[in-house]
Tab-separated table of C-alpha atoms in Angstrom:
chain	number	residue	atom	x	y	z
A	19	MET	CA	-44.783	-44.568	0.644
A	20	ILE	CA	-41.969	-45.631	-1.668
A	21	THR	CA	-38.489	-44.199	-1.265
A	22	THR	CA	-36.027	-44.285	-4.153
A	23	ARG	CA	-32.316	-44.089	-3.466
A	24	PRO	CA	-29.111	-44.512	-5.439
A	25	ALA	CA	-27.784	-48.053	-5.507
A	26	ARG	CA	-24.956	-49.147	-3.236
A	27	GLU	CA	-22.190	-51.672	-3.869
A	28	ASP	CA	-23.984	-54.178	-1.630
A	29	ASP	CA	-27.044	-54.047	-3.942
A	30	GLU	CA	-25.092	-55.687	-6.768
A	31	ALA	CA	-26.248	-59.298	-6.272
A	32	ALA	CA	-29.928	-58.317	-6.076
A	33	LEU	CA	-29.692	-56.014	-9.108
A	34	ALA	CA	-27.876	-58.676	-11.138
A	35	LYS	CA	-30.611	-61.180	-10.284
A	36	ILE	CA	-33.357	-58.712	-11.296
A	37	ASP	CA	-31.508	-57.956	-14.547
A	38	GLU	CA	-31.087	-61.647	-15.330
A	39	ARG	CA	-34.740	-62.500	-14.606
A	40	THR	CA	-36.303	-59.565	-16.448
A	41	TRP	CA	-34.139	-59.338	-19.582
A	42	THR	CA	-35.958	-59.860	-22.885
A	43	PRO	CA	-35.161	-58.864	-26.484
A	44	ALA	CA	-38.012	-56.343	-26.159
A	45	VAL	CA	-36.036	-54.291	-23.616
A	46	SER	CA	-32.490	-54.508	-24.952
A	47	PRO	CA	-30.835	-54.780	-28.349
A	48	ALA	CA	-27.911	-56.605	-26.717
A	49	PRO	CA	-27.907	-60.311	-25.911
A	50	ALA	CA	-28.760	-61.375	-22.377
A	51	PRO	CA	-25.798	-61.241	-20.013
A	52	PRO	CA	-24.462	-64.669	-19.036
A	53	ALA	CA	-25.494	-65.860	-15.580
A	54	GLY	CA	-23.077	-64.605	-12.970
A	55	THR	CA	-22.194	-61.424	-14.863
A	56	PRO	CA	-21.519	-58.589	-12.393
A	57	PHE	CA	-24.129	-55.835	-12.506
A	58	PHE	CA	-21.689	-53.009	-11.822
A	59	ASP	CA	-18.767	-52.373	-14.155
A	60	ASP	CA	-16.929	-49.440	-15.739
A	61	GLY	CA	-20.096	-48.416	-17.600
A	62	THR	CA	-22.574	-48.920	-14.747
A	63	ARG	CA	-21.596	-47.599	-11.345
A	64	PRO	CA	-23.769	-47.730	-8.218
A	65	GLU	CA	-24.315	-43.964	-8.286
A	66	ASP	CA	-25.734	-44.310	-11.842
A	67	VAL	CA	-28.561	-46.627	-10.729
A	68	LEU	CA	-31.720	-45.838	-8.757
């Protein structure tokens, strides 16, 4: 069984790593974020992410 939950602040490092490793031009019109870019910011809050 898989359980999905909203993200928490302490998920940030893992989510940033997933984002960095899975980004391609096929999934985003924006350039890849530089390494070390925080995952959460004013436009992406933990409660916005599953």
